[in-house]
Short mmCIF file of C-alpha atoms in Angstrom, two decimals:
data_model
loop_
_atom_site.label_atom_id
_atom_site.label_comp_id
_atom_site.label_asym_id
_atom_site.label_seq_id
_atom_site.Cartn_x
_atom_site.Cartn_y
_atom_site.Cartn_z
CA MET A 1 -51.24 41.41 -21.08
CA PHE A 2 -53.10 40.41 -24.23
CA GLN A 3 -50.25 41.81 -26.32
CA ASN A 4 -47.60 39.71 -24.58
CA GLU A 5 -46.71 36.98 -27.06
CA ASP A 6 -45.18 34.65 -24.49
CA ILE A 7 -48.35 34.65 -22.44
CA LEU A 8 -50.56 34.15 -25.48
CA ARG A 9 -48.44 31.23 -26.64
CA ALA A 10 -48.48 29.78 -23.13
CA PHE A 11 -52.26 30.12 -23.10
CA GLN A 12 -52.50 28.30 -26.41
CA ASN A 13 -50.13 25.57 -25.22
CA THR A 14 -52.12 25.06 -22.02
CA ILE A 15 -55.38 24.60 -23.92
CA VAL A 16 -53.88 22.34 -26.62
CA LEU A 17 -52.17 20.21 -23.97
CA ALA A 18 -55.30 19.90 -21.81
CA VAL A 19 -57.67 19.15 -24.70
CA ILE A 20 -55.52 16.56 -26.51
CA SER A 21 -54.35 14.77 -23.38
CA THR A 22 -57.93 14.67 -22.03
CA LEU A 23 -59.27 13.20 -25.29
CA VAL A 24 -56.57 10.50 -25.41
CA ALA A 25 -56.83 9.69 -21.71
CA THR A 26 -60.64 9.52 -21.81
CA LEU A 27 -60.56 7.14 -24.76
CA LEU A 28 -57.88 4.89 -23.25
CA GLY A 29 -59.34 5.06 -19.74
CA THR A 30 -62.84 4.13 -20.92
CA ILE A 31 -61.53 1.19 -22.95
CA PHE A 32 -59.47 0.09 -19.95
CA ALA A 33 -62.46 0.26 -17.60
CA LEU A 34 -64.74 -1.65 -20.00
CA ALA A 35 -62.11 -4.31 -20.66
CA MET A 36 -61.40 -4.70 -16.95
CA GLU A 37 -65.02 -4.91 -15.81
CA ARG A 38 -66.69 -6.85 -18.59
CA TYR A 39 -64.39 -9.86 -18.94
CA PRO A 40 -63.84 -12.77 -16.58
CA TRP A 41 -60.22 -12.02 -15.64
CA GLY A 42 -58.48 -14.30 -13.21
CA LYS A 43 -57.42 -13.03 -9.83
CA ARG A 44 -53.79 -12.48 -10.82
CA ALA A 45 -54.52 -10.69 -14.08
CA ARG A 46 -56.92 -8.40 -12.25
CA GLY A 47 -54.34 -7.74 -9.54
CA PHE A 48 -51.75 -6.84 -12.19
CA LEU A 49 -54.15 -4.44 -13.92
CA GLU A 50 -55.14 -2.81 -10.64
CA ASN A 51 -51.52 -2.29 -9.60
CA LEU A 52 -50.77 -0.78 -13.00
CA LEU A 53 -53.68 1.58 -12.45
CA TYR A 54 -52.92 2.59 -8.88
CA LEU A 55 -49.18 3.10 -9.39
CA PRO A 56 -49.45 6.72 -10.58
CA VAL A 57 -52.08 7.49 -7.94
CA VAL A 58 -49.99 6.36 -4.96
CA THR A 59 -46.57 7.71 -5.93
CA PRO A 60 -45.62 11.39 -5.57
CA ASP A 61 -45.90 13.02 -9.01
CA ILE A 62 -42.27 14.16 -8.93
CA ILE A 63 -41.22 10.49 -9.24
CA LEU A 64 -43.22 10.00 -12.46
CA ALA A 65 -41.84 13.29 -13.77
CA ALA A 66 -38.22 12.28 -13.08
CA ALA A 67 -38.76 8.81 -14.53
CA LEU A 68 -40.28 10.29 -17.70
CA VAL A 69 -37.37 12.69 -18.19
CA ILE A 70 -34.94 9.77 -18.09
CA ALA A 71 -37.13 7.62 -20.36
CA PHE A 72 -37.55 10.40 -22.93
CA SER A 73 -33.79 10.95 -23.06
CA LEU A 74 -33.39 7.29 -24.08
CA LEU A 75 -36.41 7.22 -26.41
CA ARG A 76 -34.90 10.23 -28.19
CA MET A 77 -32.23 7.91 -29.53
CA VAL A 78 -34.99 5.94 -31.26
CA SER A 79 -36.98 8.86 -32.59
CA SER A 80 -36.67 12.64 -32.45
CA LEU A 81 -40.40 12.69 -31.70
CA PHE A 82 -39.47 12.41 -28.02
CA GLU A 83 -37.64 15.73 -27.90
CA LEU A 84 -38.92 17.57 -24.83
CA GLY A 85 -41.87 19.69 -25.88
CA LEU A 86 -45.63 19.68 -26.20
CA PHE A 87 -45.64 16.06 -27.39
CA SER A 88 -43.70 14.78 -24.38
CA MET A 89 -45.94 16.81 -22.08
CA ILE A 90 -49.04 15.25 -23.63
CA ILE A 91 -47.59 11.78 -22.99
CA GLY A 92 -46.85 12.70 -19.38
CA HIS A 93 -50.31 14.09 -18.76
CA VAL A 94 -52.12 11.16 -20.39
CA THR A 95 -50.11 8.74 -18.26
CA PHE A 96 -51.41 10.14 -14.98
CA GLN A 97 -54.89 10.97 -16.33
CA ILE A 98 -55.70 7.41 -17.50
CA ALA A 99 -55.93 6.10 -13.94
CA PHE A 100 -58.42 8.75 -12.85
CA VAL A 101 -60.67 8.33 -15.90
CA THR A 102 -60.63 4.55 -15.49
CA LEU A 103 -61.53 4.74 -11.80
CA VAL A 104 -64.48 7.08 -12.45
CA VAL A 105 -65.84 5.07 -15.41
CA GLN A 106 -65.31 1.82 -13.52
CA SER A 107 -67.39 2.93 -10.57
CA ARG A 108 -70.20 3.90 -12.95
CA LEU A 109 -69.92 0.49 -14.71
CA LYS A 110 -70.15 -1.36 -11.39
CA GLY A 111 -73.32 0.57 -10.58
CA LEU A 112 -74.95 -0.40 -13.88
CA GLY A 113 -75.06 -4.13 -13.26
CA ARG A 114 -75.58 -6.63 -16.05
CA ASP A 115 -79.35 -6.55 -16.62
CA LEU A 116 -79.33 -4.14 -19.55
CA ASP A 117 -76.43 -5.93 -21.26
CA GLU A 118 -78.31 -9.22 -20.93
CA ALA A 119 -81.53 -7.68 -22.22
CA ALA A 120 -79.69 -6.31 -25.27
CA ARG A 121 -78.07 -9.70 -25.95
CA ASP A 122 -81.46 -11.43 -25.64
CA LEU A 123 -82.68 -9.11 -28.38
CA TYR A 124 -79.80 -10.29 -30.60
CA ALA A 125 -77.66 -7.16 -30.32
CA SER A 126 -74.14 -7.57 -31.70
CA SER A 127 -71.17 -6.55 -29.54
CA TRP A 128 -70.68 -3.40 -31.55
CA TYR A 129 -74.36 -2.46 -31.39
CA LEU A 130 -74.39 -3.16 -27.65
CA LEU A 131 -71.40 -0.88 -27.13
CA ARG A 132 -72.77 1.93 -29.28
CA LYS A 133 -76.44 1.90 -28.28
CA VAL A 134 -76.40 0.60 -24.71
CA GLN A 135 -73.07 0.81 -22.92
CA ILE A 136 -71.78 4.16 -24.16
CA PRO A 137 -75.04 6.08 -23.60
CA LEU A 138 -75.40 4.61 -20.11
CA LEU A 139 -71.76 5.35 -19.31
CA MET A 140 -71.87 8.89 -20.70
CA PRO A 141 -72.24 10.66 -17.31
CA GLY A 142 -69.25 8.67 -16.00
CA ILE A 143 -67.19 9.35 -19.14
CA VAL A 144 -67.99 13.07 -19.00
CA ALA A 145 -67.18 13.24 -15.27
CA GLY A 146 -63.89 11.38 -15.89
CA ALA A 147 -63.00 13.69 -18.77
CA MET A 148 -63.78 16.78 -16.65
CA LEU A 149 -61.56 15.43 -13.90
CA ALA A 150 -58.77 14.71 -16.39
CA PHE A 151 -59.09 18.17 -17.93
CA THR A 152 -58.88 19.93 -14.57
CA LEU A 153 -55.96 17.73 -13.51
CA SER A 154 -54.12 18.74 -16.66
CA LEU A 155 -54.76 22.46 -16.09
CA ASP A 156 -53.78 22.02 -12.46
CA ASP A 157 -50.61 20.07 -13.06
CA PHE A 158 -47.32 21.78 -12.49
CA VAL A 159 -44.69 19.16 -11.67
CA ILE A 160 -45.06 16.87 -14.71
CA SER A 161 -45.20 19.88 -17.05
CA PHE A 162 -42.21 21.49 -15.36
CA PHE A 163 -40.02 18.43 -15.88
CA THR A 164 -41.14 17.46 -19.39
CA ALA A 165 -41.53 20.91 -20.99
CA GLY A 166 -39.25 22.10 -23.74
CA PRO A 167 -38.20 25.71 -24.44
CA ASN A 168 -41.15 26.31 -26.77
CA SER A 169 -43.87 24.59 -24.83
CA GLN A 170 -44.31 26.76 -21.75
CA THR A 171 -47.78 26.59 -20.21
CA LEU A 172 -49.48 29.18 -18.03
CA PRO A 173 -48.51 27.63 -14.66
CA LEU A 174 -44.90 27.43 -15.85
CA VAL A 175 -44.91 31.07 -16.96
CA ILE A 176 -46.42 32.15 -13.64
CA TYR A 177 -43.88 30.10 -11.69
CA GLY A 178 -41.01 31.51 -13.74
CA SER A 179 -42.01 35.10 -13.16
CA VAL A 180 -42.71 34.53 -9.46
CA ARG A 181 -39.15 33.25 -9.14
CA ARG A 182 -37.70 36.14 -11.11
CA GLY A 183 -39.74 38.86 -9.41
CA VAL A 184 -43.22 39.62 -10.48
CA THR A 185 -44.76 41.88 -13.08
CA PRO A 186 -48.35 43.15 -12.74
CA GLU A 187 -49.20 41.07 -15.79
CA ILE A 188 -48.82 37.97 -13.68
CA HIS A 189 -51.39 39.22 -11.21
CA ALA A 190 -53.85 39.69 -14.03
CA LEU A 191 -52.96 36.29 -15.48
CA SER A 192 -53.35 34.53 -12.13
CA THR A 193 -56.73 36.16 -11.66
CA ILE A 194 -57.91 35.00 -15.07
CA VAL A 195 -56.71 31.43 -14.48
CA PHE A 196 -58.41 31.48 -11.08
CA LEU A 197 -61.72 32.72 -12.50
CA ALA A 198 -61.55 30.12 -15.29
CA THR A 199 -61.10 27.44 -12.63
CA ILE A 200 -64.16 28.64 -10.72
CA LEU A 201 -66.24 28.56 -13.90
CA LEU A 202 -65.03 25.03 -14.68
CA VAL A 203 -65.82 23.80 -11.16
CA LEU A 204 -69.29 25.33 -11.17
CA GLY A 205 -69.92 23.97 -14.67
CA SER A 206 -68.92 20.45 -13.77
CA GLU A 207 -70.97 20.62 -10.54
CA ARG A 208 -74.01 21.43 -12.70
CA LEU A 209 -73.26 18.56 -15.07
CA THR A 210 -72.68 15.92 -12.44
CA ARG A 211 -75.71 16.95 -10.39
CA ARG A 212 -77.91 16.63 -13.46
CA GLY A 213 -76.34 13.30 -14.52
CA MET B 1 -60.30 -25.49 -21.43
CA ASN B 2 -62.58 -24.05 -24.00
CA GLN B 3 -65.85 -24.40 -22.19
CA LEU B 4 -68.95 -22.61 -23.35
CA LEU B 5 -70.49 -20.11 -20.97
CA VAL B 6 -73.11 -17.41 -20.85
CA TRP B 7 -71.49 -14.10 -20.05
CA TYR B 8 -73.66 -11.02 -19.76
CA GLY B 9 -76.36 -12.76 -21.78
CA GLU B 10 -74.00 -13.78 -24.56
CA LEU B 11 -73.30 -17.42 -25.40
CA THR B 12 -69.55 -17.57 -25.83
CA SER B 13 -66.45 -19.47 -24.79
CA ARG B 14 -63.82 -18.57 -22.25
CA SER B 15 -61.02 -18.39 -24.80
CA ALA B 16 -63.04 -16.14 -27.12
CA LEU B 17 -63.73 -13.80 -24.21
CA THR B 18 -60.08 -13.72 -23.19
CA ARG B 19 -59.01 -13.00 -26.75
CA ARG B 20 -61.46 -10.14 -27.08
CA GLY B 21 -60.55 -8.73 -23.66
CA LEU B 22 -56.83 -8.79 -24.44
CA PHE B 23 -57.50 -7.09 -27.75
CA GLN B 24 -59.28 -4.28 -25.93
CA LEU B 25 -56.64 -3.98 -23.25
CA ILE B 26 -53.65 -3.94 -25.53
CA VAL B 27 -53.46 -0.21 -26.27
CA PRO B 28 -53.99 1.17 -22.73
CA VAL B 29 -51.75 -1.49 -21.17
CA LEU B 30 -49.00 -0.93 -23.74
CA TRP B 31 -49.23 2.81 -23.04
CA LEU B 32 -48.82 2.28 -19.31
CA LEU B 33 -46.00 -0.25 -19.78
CA LEU B 34 -44.11 2.09 -22.10
CA PHE B 35 -44.64 5.37 -20.23
CA LEU B 36 -45.06 4.24 -16.65
CA VAL B 37 -43.44 0.87 -15.93
CA LEU B 38 -40.45 1.23 -18.26
CA PRO B 39 -39.58 4.75 -17.01
CA SER B 40 -39.86 3.57 -13.39
CA MET B 41 -37.48 0.68 -14.08
CA LEU B 42 -35.07 3.05 -15.83
CA LEU B 43 -35.21 5.33 -12.80
CA VAL B 44 -34.13 2.46 -10.55
CA GLY B 45 -31.40 1.52 -13.03
CA VAL B 46 -30.01 5.04 -13.36
CA ALA B 47 -29.71 5.31 -9.58
CA PHE B 48 -26.89 2.75 -9.82
CA MET B 49 -25.05 4.57 -12.62
CA GLN B 50 -22.44 7.32 -12.53
CA ARG B 51 -22.57 10.92 -13.55
CA GLY B 52 -20.28 12.09 -16.33
CA ALA B 53 -18.30 15.33 -16.35
CA TYR B 54 -20.92 17.15 -18.43
CA GLY B 55 -23.97 15.94 -16.55
CA GLU B 56 -24.54 12.93 -18.78
CA VAL B 57 -25.29 9.47 -17.45
CA VAL B 58 -22.29 7.10 -17.60
CA TRP B 59 -23.53 3.54 -17.91
CA SER B 60 -21.31 1.81 -15.40
CA PHE B 61 -22.46 0.26 -12.17
CA SER B 62 -21.76 2.09 -8.92
CA LEU B 63 -23.18 2.34 -5.43
CA GLU B 64 -21.89 5.88 -5.06
CA ASN B 65 -25.31 7.54 -5.23
CA LEU B 66 -26.80 5.39 -2.53
CA GLN B 67 -23.79 6.14 -0.33
CA ARG B 68 -24.29 9.85 -1.00
CA LEU B 69 -27.94 9.44 -0.09
CA LEU B 70 -26.83 8.13 3.29
CA GLY B 71 -24.47 11.08 3.65
CA TYR B 72 -21.06 9.66 2.60
CA GLY B 73 -19.63 12.22 0.20
CA LEU B 74 -16.27 13.46 -0.99
CA PHE B 75 -15.65 15.21 2.30
CA GLY B 76 -16.60 12.42 4.66
CA TRP B 77 -19.97 11.89 6.29
CA SER B 78 -22.41 14.74 6.52
CA PRO B 79 -25.98 14.59 7.80
CA ASP B 80 -27.39 17.06 5.21
CA ASN B 81 -29.24 14.60 2.98
CA MET B 82 -30.56 12.59 5.90
CA VAL B 83 -31.75 15.80 7.56
CA ILE B 84 -33.64 16.79 4.42
CA LEU B 85 -35.21 13.34 4.06
CA ALA B 86 -36.21 13.27 7.74
CA ARG B 87 -37.56 16.80 7.47
CA SER B 88 -39.70 15.80 4.48
CA VAL B 89 -41.26 12.97 6.48
CA TRP B 90 -41.79 15.29 9.45
CA VAL B 91 -43.37 18.07 7.38
CA ALA B 92 -45.66 15.58 5.63
CA PHE B 93 -46.61 14.10 9.01
CA VAL B 94 -47.37 17.47 10.64
CA THR B 95 -49.28 18.64 7.56
CA THR B 96 -51.42 15.51 7.59
CA LEU B 97 -52.03 15.67 11.35
CA VAL B 98 -53.01 19.35 11.43
CA SER B 99 -55.17 18.95 8.32
CA VAL B 100 -57.05 16.06 9.96
CA ILE B 101 -57.55 18.03 13.19
CA LEU B 102 -58.90 21.01 11.22
CA ALA B 103 -60.91 18.88 8.81
CA TYR B 104 -63.12 17.18 11.41
CA PRO B 105 -64.87 20.31 12.72
CA LEU B 106 -65.06 21.69 9.19
CA ALA B 107 -66.66 18.53 7.79
CA PHE B 108 -69.21 18.46 10.63
CA PHE B 109 -69.91 22.16 10.18
CA ILE B 110 -70.61 21.75 6.46
CA ALA B 111 -72.72 18.63 7.03
CA SER B 112 -74.86 20.46 9.58
CA ARG B 113 -75.74 23.37 7.27
CA PRO B 114 -79.20 23.39 5.63
CA SER B 115 -78.97 21.89 2.13
CA ARG B 116 -79.27 25.27 0.38
CA THR B 117 -76.14 26.78 1.91
CA ARG B 118 -74.31 23.44 2.10
CA TYR B 119 -73.44 23.57 -1.59
CA LEU B 120 -72.05 27.05 -1.12
CA TRP B 121 -69.74 25.88 1.67
CA LEU B 122 -68.72 22.81 -0.30
CA THR B 123 -67.93 24.96 -3.33
CA LEU B 124 -65.75 27.14 -1.11
CA VAL B 125 -63.73 24.03 -0.23
CA ILE B 126 -63.66 22.71 -3.81
CA ILE B 127 -62.41 25.91 -5.46
CA PRO B 128 -58.98 25.97 -3.77
CA PHE B 129 -58.88 22.19 -4.36
CA TRP B 130 -58.91 22.90 -8.10
CA THR B 131 -56.98 26.17 -8.23
CA ASN B 132 -53.49 25.84 -9.58
CA LEU B 133 -50.99 25.23 -6.79
CA VAL B 134 -48.50 27.78 -8.14
CA ILE B 135 -51.13 30.51 -7.95
CA ARG B 136 -52.20 29.53 -4.45
CA THR B 137 -48.62 29.45 -3.21
CA TYR B 138 -47.86 32.77 -4.82
CA SER B 139 -50.88 34.32 -3.13
CA TRP B 140 -49.39 33.24 0.22
CA GLN B 141 -46.28 35.19 -0.70
CA LEU B 142 -48.50 38.23 -1.17
CA LEU B 143 -50.38 37.61 2.10
CA LEU B 144 -47.18 37.21 4.10
CA ALA B 145 -45.59 40.34 2.62
CA PRO B 146 -44.13 42.90 5.10
CA GLU B 147 -46.88 45.52 4.57
CA LEU B 148 -49.77 43.26 5.50
CA PRO B 149 -51.26 42.58 8.96
CA PRO B 150 -49.77 39.08 9.56
CA ALA B 151 -46.19 40.34 9.18
CA ARG B 152 -47.03 43.60 11.05
CA ILE B 153 -48.47 41.71 14.01
CA ALA B 154 -45.48 39.33 14.09
CA ALA B 155 -43.13 42.33 14.03
CA PHE B 156 -45.13 44.05 16.78
CA LEU B 157 -44.75 40.95 18.94
CA HIS B 158 -41.01 40.96 18.18
CA LEU B 159 -41.23 37.56 16.50
CA VAL B 160 -39.57 38.88 13.34
CA PRO B 161 -37.54 42.02 12.68
CA PRO B 162 -39.70 44.98 11.55
CA ASP B 163 -40.45 45.41 7.83
CA SER B 164 -39.59 41.84 6.92
CA ALA B 165 -41.81 39.32 5.19
CA LEU B 166 -42.87 36.13 6.92
CA TYR B 167 -41.36 34.05 4.14
CA PRO B 168 -39.04 32.30 3.42
CA SER B 169 -39.41 30.37 6.65
CA SER B 170 -40.50 27.00 7.97
CA PHE B 171 -43.66 28.68 9.28
CA ALA B 172 -44.60 29.78 5.75
CA VAL B 173 -43.98 26.25 4.44
CA TYR B 174 -46.35 24.76 7.04
CA ILE B 175 -49.02 27.39 6.33
CA GLY B 176 -48.75 26.76 2.61
CA MET B 177 -48.77 22.97 2.95
CA ILE B 178 -51.69 22.82 5.37
CA SER B 179 -53.84 25.20 3.35
CA ALA B 180 -53.01 23.28 0.18
CA PHE B 181 -53.89 19.87 1.58
CA LEU B 182 -56.82 20.71 3.86
CA PRO B 183 -59.40 20.29 1.05
CA PHE B 184 -57.94 16.84 0.26
CA VAL B 185 -58.87 15.71 3.78
CA VAL B 186 -62.13 17.64 4.09
CA MET B 187 -63.70 16.29 0.88
CA PRO B 188 -63.48 12.54 1.58
CA LEU B 189 -64.14 13.11 5.29
CA TYR B 190 -67.26 15.10 4.47
CA SER B 191 -68.64 12.25 2.35
CA SER B 192 -68.24 9.96 5.38
CA VAL B 193 -69.71 12.47 7.84
CA GLU B 194 -72.70 13.02 5.56
CA ARG B 195 -73.61 9.34 5.84
CA LEU B 196 -72.96 9.20 9.58
CA ASP B 197 -75.52 7.21 11.55
CA TRP B 198 -76.39 9.65 14.34
CA SER B 199 -78.34 7.05 16.29
CA LEU B 200 -75.02 5.42 17.19
CA VAL B 201 -73.73 8.75 18.52
CA GLU B 202 -76.92 9.17 20.56
CA ALA B 203 -76.59 5.64 21.87
CA ALA B 204 -73.05 6.45 23.08
CA HIS B 205 -74.38 9.58 24.81
CA ASP B 206 -77.18 7.59 26.42
CA LEU B 207 -74.59 5.19 27.80
CA TYR B 208 -72.84 8.11 29.53
CA ALA B 209 -69.83 8.21 27.21
CA GLY B 210 -67.74 11.38 27.53
CA PRO B 211 -66.89 13.42 24.42
CA ALA B 212 -63.62 11.52 23.88
CA ARG B 213 -65.36 8.14 24.14
CA VAL B 214 -68.17 9.28 21.82
CA PHE B 215 -65.61 10.31 19.24
CA SER B 216 -63.39 7.24 19.48
CA GLN B 217 -66.18 4.68 19.79
CA SER B 218 -68.89 5.96 17.48
CA VAL B 219 -67.66 8.81 15.25
CA LEU B 220 -64.16 7.60 14.37
CA PRO B 221 -65.10 4.06 13.27
CA GLN B 222 -67.85 5.44 11.05
CA THR B 223 -65.69 8.10 9.41
CA LEU B 224 -62.60 5.88 9.08
CA PRO B 225 -63.03 5.15 5.33
CA GLY B 226 -63.08 8.85 4.45
CA LEU B 227 -60.26 9.57 6.87
CA VAL B 228 -58.03 6.90 5.31
CA VAL B 229 -58.56 8.31 1.82
CA GLY B 230 -57.86 11.82 3.10
CA ILE B 231 -54.65 10.80 4.85
CA ILE B 232 -53.33 8.97 1.79
CA LEU B 233 -54.26 11.85 -0.53
CA THR B 234 -52.35 14.22 1.76
CA PHE B 235 -49.36 12.32 3.01
CA ILE B 236 -48.05 10.94 -0.30
CA PRO B 237 -48.10 14.17 -2.32
CA ALA B 238 -46.85 16.12 0.72
CA MET B 239 -43.74 13.91 0.82
CA GLY B 240 -42.79 14.81 -2.76
CA MET B 241 -43.94 18.44 -2.70
CA PHE B 242 -41.52 20.97 -4.13
CA VAL B 243 -43.50 24.02 -5.29
CA ILE B 244 -44.46 25.15 -1.77
CA PRO B 245 -41.03 24.74 -0.08
CA ASP B 246 -39.45 26.30 -3.17
CA LEU B 247 -41.57 29.47 -3.08
CA LEU B 248 -42.18 29.75 0.67
CA GLY B 249 -39.19 28.01 2.27
CA GLY B 250 -36.39 29.15 0.01
CA ALA B 251 -32.94 27.72 0.67
CA LYS B 252 -33.67 27.70 4.41
CA TYR B 253 -36.17 24.90 4.41
CA LEU B 254 -35.40 22.40 1.65
CA LEU B 255 -37.43 19.23 1.26
CA VAL B 256 -36.51 16.14 -0.73
CA GLY B 257 -38.68 17.40 -3.62
CA ASN B 258 -36.42 20.46 -3.96
CA LEU B 259 -33.33 18.27 -3.86
CA ILE B 260 -34.68 16.03 -6.65
CA GLN B 261 -35.61 19.05 -8.74
CA GLN B 262 -32.10 20.50 -8.31
CA GLN B 263 -30.50 17.26 -9.54
CA PHE B 264 -32.62 17.29 -12.69
CA PHE B 265 -32.17 21.00 -13.43
CA SER B 266 -29.32 23.08 -12.02
CA SER B 267 -26.89 20.32 -10.96
CA ARG B 268 -27.68 17.94 -13.85
CA ASP B 269 -26.93 14.89 -11.74
CA TRP B 270 -29.60 12.39 -12.81
CA PRO B 271 -28.13 9.33 -11.07
CA PHE B 272 -28.22 11.07 -7.69
CA GLY B 273 -31.68 12.48 -8.47
CA ALA B 274 -32.87 8.95 -9.25
CA ALA B 275 -31.36 7.68 -6.00
CA LEU B 276 -33.24 10.41 -4.12
CA CYS B 277 -36.46 9.36 -5.89
CA ILE B 278 -35.93 5.79 -4.71
CA GLY B 279 -35.31 7.06 -1.17
CA LEU B 280 -38.57 9.02 -1.37
CA VAL B 281 -40.56 6.02 -2.62
CA LEU B 282 -39.11 3.76 0.08
CA LEU B 283 -39.96 6.29 2.79
CA THR B 284 -43.50 6.64 1.43
CA LEU B 285 -43.97 2.87 1.40
CA LEU B 286 -42.50 2.58 4.89
CA ALA B 287 -44.81 5.27 6.24
CA LEU B 288 -47.84 3.67 4.58
CA GLY B 289 -46.77 0.27 5.96
CA ILE B 290 -46.52 1.61 9.51
CA TYR B 291 -49.81 3.40 9.05
CA ARG B 292 -51.55 0.24 7.79
CA ARG B 293 -50.24 -1.76 10.74
CA GLN B 294 -51.44 0.91 13.16
CA GLY B 295 -54.76 1.01 11.34
CA ARG B 296 -55.19 -2.72 11.82
CA ASN B 297 -54.50 -2.35 15.54
CA VAL B 298 -57.16 0.33 15.78
CA ASP B 299 -59.61 -1.96 14.02
CA LEU B 300 -58.96 -4.77 16.49
CA ALA B 301 -59.33 -2.57 19.56
#
């Protein structure tokens, strides 16, 4: 199995996709949560933001996948960057990950209250200093939990990847699906077992982290 | 209205706050507008377009796809698409119902374990929750293979011909769907059960309530928040599912997810695929609407 180049490339693609999309989604999701919670938005602006956030959570993922395929085919006319491949998959993954990161970070932010922010301001902290030395450290458990969730969602995803993948950007779930459909080789059993064990390790690891946090 | 105010201990003005907030929001909101809202609008638009001879989208308005969705095709009316849509709703409904029925005892069982073993049981629920769906579905193919006990027993009882696998079949689809979505109901339900106020259950017992009354009057209202989350997390993805029916149902038991996938891959008919997507979203909204109305009635009662 470790000599099979397709599987090795798929392994590499899976990791690259999960890591990059998780980093982008964690950054955007955290900014979104901070901006949503820490400013006095009116009722309608807040409603708009919440709808934007819940949209990918409450629609079946096949809808987002189909919509992205159509959108990419048009965006390709603007730039060849949107050719189906790893880049388009990253965009797809980030789009559904943002909501989950934001929701996790938001619930942590709500739990923090405003006392520490006020205390920092009373001690003449600038906005930047407040963000760096107070908000981010306090939010860290939420950010890490959100990132873990996003990472597992990316590894777990099949539908979005299946629709937005190009010929050179197969990931492990896609390879497994393809060989299940074609009739299976023993390699796939080994591969499935490894993916399964990796999932167990990730789950146990994140359990540890969140219980400590 | 540029009034000064103290916001989180900072002396500032409303317009300065709005400006700073918008500046922070601009990147994530632009991302979602470009890759979520715009694609969704395009999807609706494409549903009203025509398909070209080579599978390309021809940009001229037509209602043909919506007519096909309702079953009016080249060869007159056929119920095929409606059957598949109705079947998707039915499968999602049965999956949700059975998962809820199984999840209640399971959630209570886990909650009643001593705290040492409780984490073990919870982990056993969480692991399939996070295992890739393709792998889980494939393992059902292995379990339902002709050599293994489930297929042997079914053959012995003359339910299936000897030496045949239990898939592809509707039975396999239900098994796959229920096992896939059970954790999605158990997890939120468990978090409600864990916080259950048992004194209310005891009070119901003291007032001579039978088991059904105890459940409906004291357990159900307390676990409703978790139940609602579980139902939504199950019903919506179950409606659009295509991996499980594809691997376990084959051509015998198509759901709308399979039909959409076919339009975007083998048939290359995006306008009809988009129309199917709209049908799926409308059905999901309709089901959630009915469910919310029912939920309100339950609350009032």
